[in-house]
Coordinates of N, CA and C in Angstrom, one line a residue:
M1 N 0.5 -1.0 -0.2 CA 0.1 0.1 -0.1 C 1.1 1.2 0.3
T2 N 0.6 2.4 -0.7 CA 1.4 3.4 -0.6 C 0.1 4.6 -0.3
P3 N 0.6 5.6 0.2 CA -0.2 6.7 0.4 C -0.4 7.8 -1.1
A4 N 0.6 7.1 -2.3 CA 0.4 7.8 -3.7 C -1.0 7.4 -3.9
N5 N -1.3 6.1 -3.6 CA -2.6 5.8 -3.9 C -4.2 6.5 -3.4
R6 N -4.9 7.3 -3.6 CA -5.8 7.6 -3.2 C -7.0 7.0 -2.3
V7 N -6.8 5.9 -2.9 CA -7.6 5.1 -1.6 C -7.2 4.4 -0.4
V8 N -5.7 4.8 -0.2 CA -5.0 4.3 1.1 C -4.7 5.7 2.0
A9 N -4.8 6.8 1.1 CA -4.5 8.0 1.6 C -5.8 8.5 2.1
E10 N -6.9 7.8 1.6 CA -7.9 8.8 2.6 C -8.6 7.6 3.6
G11 N -8.1 6.3 4.1 CA -8.1 5.6 4.8 C -8.2 5.7 6.1
T12 N -8.8 5.0 6.9 CA -8.6 4.6 8.4 C -7.5 4.3 9.1
W13 N -6.3 3.4 8.1 CA -5.4 3.0 9.3 C -4.1 3.5 8.5
P14 N -4.0 4.9 9.0 CA -2.9 5.7 9.0 C -1.3 4.8 9.0
Q15 N -1.5 3.6 10.2 CA -0.2 3.1 10.3 C 0.2 2.2 9.4
E16 N -0.7 2.4 8.6 CA -0.3 1.0 7.7 C 0.2 1.8 6.0
R17 N 0.2 3.2 6.4 CA 0.4 3.9 4.9 C 2.0 3.6 4.5
G18 N 2.3 3.3 3.3 CA 3.4 2.6 2.6 C 4.2 1.7 3.2
R19 N 3.7 0.9 3.5 CA 4.3 -0.7 4.0 C 4.3 -1.3 2.9
R20 N 5.2 -2.1 2.9 CA 5.2 -3.0 1.3 C 5.0 -4.6 1.4
I21 N 4.3 -5.2 0.6 CA 3.9 -6.5 1.4 C 4.1 -7.3 -0.3
D22 N 4.5 -6.8 -1.0 CA 4.9 -7.4 -2.2 C 5.8 -8.5 -2.9
Y23 N 5.8 -9.6 -2.2 CA 6.8 -10.7 -2.3 C 6.6 -11.5 -3.2
L24 N 7.5 -12.2 -3.6 CA 7.4 -13.3 -4.5 C 8.5 -14.7 -3.6
F25 N 7.9 -15.4 -3.5 CA 8.1 -16.8 -3.4 C 8.7 -18.1 -4.6
V26 N 10.0 -18.6 -4.5 CA 9.9 -19.5 -5.0 C 10.6 -21.0 -4.3
R27 N 9.9 -21.6 -4.8 CA 10.1 -22.8 -3.8 C 11.6 -23.3 -4.0
C28 N 12.1 -23.7 -3.1 CA 13.7 -24.5 -3.2 C 13.6 -26.0 -2.4
V29 N 14.5 -26.7 -3.2 CA 15.0 -28.1 -2.7 C 15.9 -28.1 -2.6
H30 N 16.6 -28.9 -1.9 CA 18.0 -29.1 -1.3 C 18.8 -28.4 -1.4
H31 N 19.4 -27.4 -2.4 CA 20.3 -26.6 -2.6 C 20.1 -25.5 -3.6
G32 N 18.7 -25.2 -3.9 CA 18.6 -24.4 -5.1 C 17.4 -24.3 -5.0
P33 N 16.9 -23.0 -6.0 CA 15.4 -22.9 -6.6 C 15.0 -23.7 -7.6
T34 N 13.7 -24.1 -7.6 CA 13.2 -24.7 -8.7 C 13.0 -23.7 -10.0
L35 N 13.3 -23.5 -10.0 CA 12.3 -21.8 -10.9 C 13.5 -20.7 -10.9
D36 N 14.1 -19.6 -11.9 CA 14.5 -18.8 -11.9 C 13.7 -18.0 -12.0
V37 N 13.5 -16.8 -11.7 CA 13.0 -15.4 -11.7 C 13.8 -14.2 -12.8
L38 N 12.8 -14.3 -13.9 CA 13.6 -13.8 -15.2 C 13.5 -12.1 -15.2
D39 N 12.2 -12.1 -14.5 CA 11.6 -10.5 -14.4 C 10.5 -10.2 -13.6
C40 N 11.0 -9.3 -12.8 CA 9.5 -9.0 -11.5 C 9.3 -7.4 -11.4
R41 N 8.1 -7.1 -11.6 CA 7.5 -5.7 -11.7 C 6.2 -5.7 -11.2
Q42 N 6.2 -4.6 -10.3 CA 4.6 -4.3 -9.7 C 3.9 -3.9 -11.0
V43 N 2.5 -4.2 -11.0 CA 1.5 -4.0 -11.9 C 0.2 -3.3 -11.5
F44 N -0.8 -2.5 -11.7 CA -1.7 -1.7 -11.6 C -1.1 -0.8 -10.4
A45 N 0.0 -0.4 -10.5 CA 0.5 0.6 -9.4 C 0.3 2.2 -10.2
Q46 N -0.5 2.5 -11.2 CA -1.0 3.8 -11.5 C -2.3 3.8 -11.9
P47 N -2.9 4.8 -11.5 CA -4.8 4.8 -11.6 C -4.8 5.3 -13.0
V48 N -6.3 4.5 -13.5 CA -6.2 5.2 -15.0 C -7.5 5.9 -15.2
D49 N -7.5 7.1 -15.5 CA -8.5 8.0 -15.6 C -8.8 7.8 -14.1
D50 N -8.2 8.7 -13.1 CA -7.9 8.8 -11.9 C -8.8 7.8 -10.8
V51 N -8.7 6.2 -11.5 CA -9.5 5.4 -10.7 C -8.2 4.0 -10.6
W52 N -8.0 4.0 -9.3 CA -7.2 2.5 -9.0 C -7.9 1.4 -8.8
A53 N -7.0 0.8 -9.5 CA -7.5 -0.5 -9.4 C -7.6 -1.5 -8.0
S54 N -6.9 -0.9 -7.2 CA -7.3 -1.9 -5.8 C -6.4 -0.8 -4.8
D55 N -6.6 -0.7 -3.5 CA -5.7 -0.4 -2.5 C -4.2 -1.0 -2.5
H56 N -3.9 -2.1 -3.5 CA -2.8 -3.1 -3.4 C -2.5 -3.4 -4.6
F57 N -1.3 -3.0 -5.0 CA -0.3 -3.5 -6.4 C -0.1 -4.7 -6.5
G58 N -0.3 -5.0 -7.6 CA -0.3 -6.3 -8.4 C 1.2 -7.0 -8.2
V59 N 1.8 -7.8 -8.4 CA 3.3 -8.2 -8.7 C 3.2 -9.3 -9.8
L60 N 4.1 -9.1 -11.2 CA 4.4 -9.9 -12.0 C 5.4 -10.2 -12.3
A61 N 5.2 -11.4 -12.2 CA 6.7 -12.4 -12.7 C 7.2 -13.3 -13.4
D62 N 8.3 -13.1 -14.6 CA 8.5 -14.2 -15.6 C 9.2 -15.2 -15.0
L63 N 9.0 -16.1 -15.0 CA 9.8 -17.5 -14.5 C 10.4 -18.3 -15.8
G64 N 11.3 -19.1 -15.2 CA 12.1 -19.7 -16.3 C 12.3 -20.7 -15.6
I65 N 12.7 -21.8 -16.1 CA 13.4 -23.4 -15.8 C 14.9 -23.0 -15.5
P66 N 15.7 -23.5 -14.5 CA 17.0 -23.2 -14.5 C 17.9 -24.0 -15.4
S67 N 18.9 -23.1 -15.7 CA 19.9 -24.0 -16.9 C 20.6 -25.0 -16.2
R68 N 20.7 -25.4 -15.1 CA 20.9 -27.1 -14.5 C 20.1 -26.8 -13.1
A69 N 20.1 -28.3 -13.1 CA 19.3 -28.7 -11.6 C 19.7 -28.4 -10.8
P70 N 18.9 -27.8 -9.3 CA 19.7 -27.9 -7.8 C 20.6 -29.1 -7.7
A71 N 21.6 -28.5 -7.0 CA 22.9 -29.6 -6.7 C 21.8 -30.6 -5.7
T72 N 22.4 -32.1 -5.9 CA 21.9 -32.6 -4.8 C 22.9 -33.4 -4.1
L73 N 22.5 -33.7 -2.5 CA 23.4 -34.6 -1.6 C 23.5 -35.7 -2.1
Y74 N 25.0 -36.2 -1.6 CA 25.3 -37.3 -1.7 C 25.4 -38.2 -0.6

């Protein structure tokens, strides 16, 4: 949430203003991730015709298969 979003700025939870909760988690096995994060960005982070999609922004990620498998224990 950000006070730049009018929906948040006019809200009743001032202690939450500016708090970031946009995280991306990728599952890992023994010694590495099962996917590579190729790109990650916020979406719906700007109003369209002064209308915000939500009081939260979205997170969009492009994921790929790693070039090598995670290391295994012997």
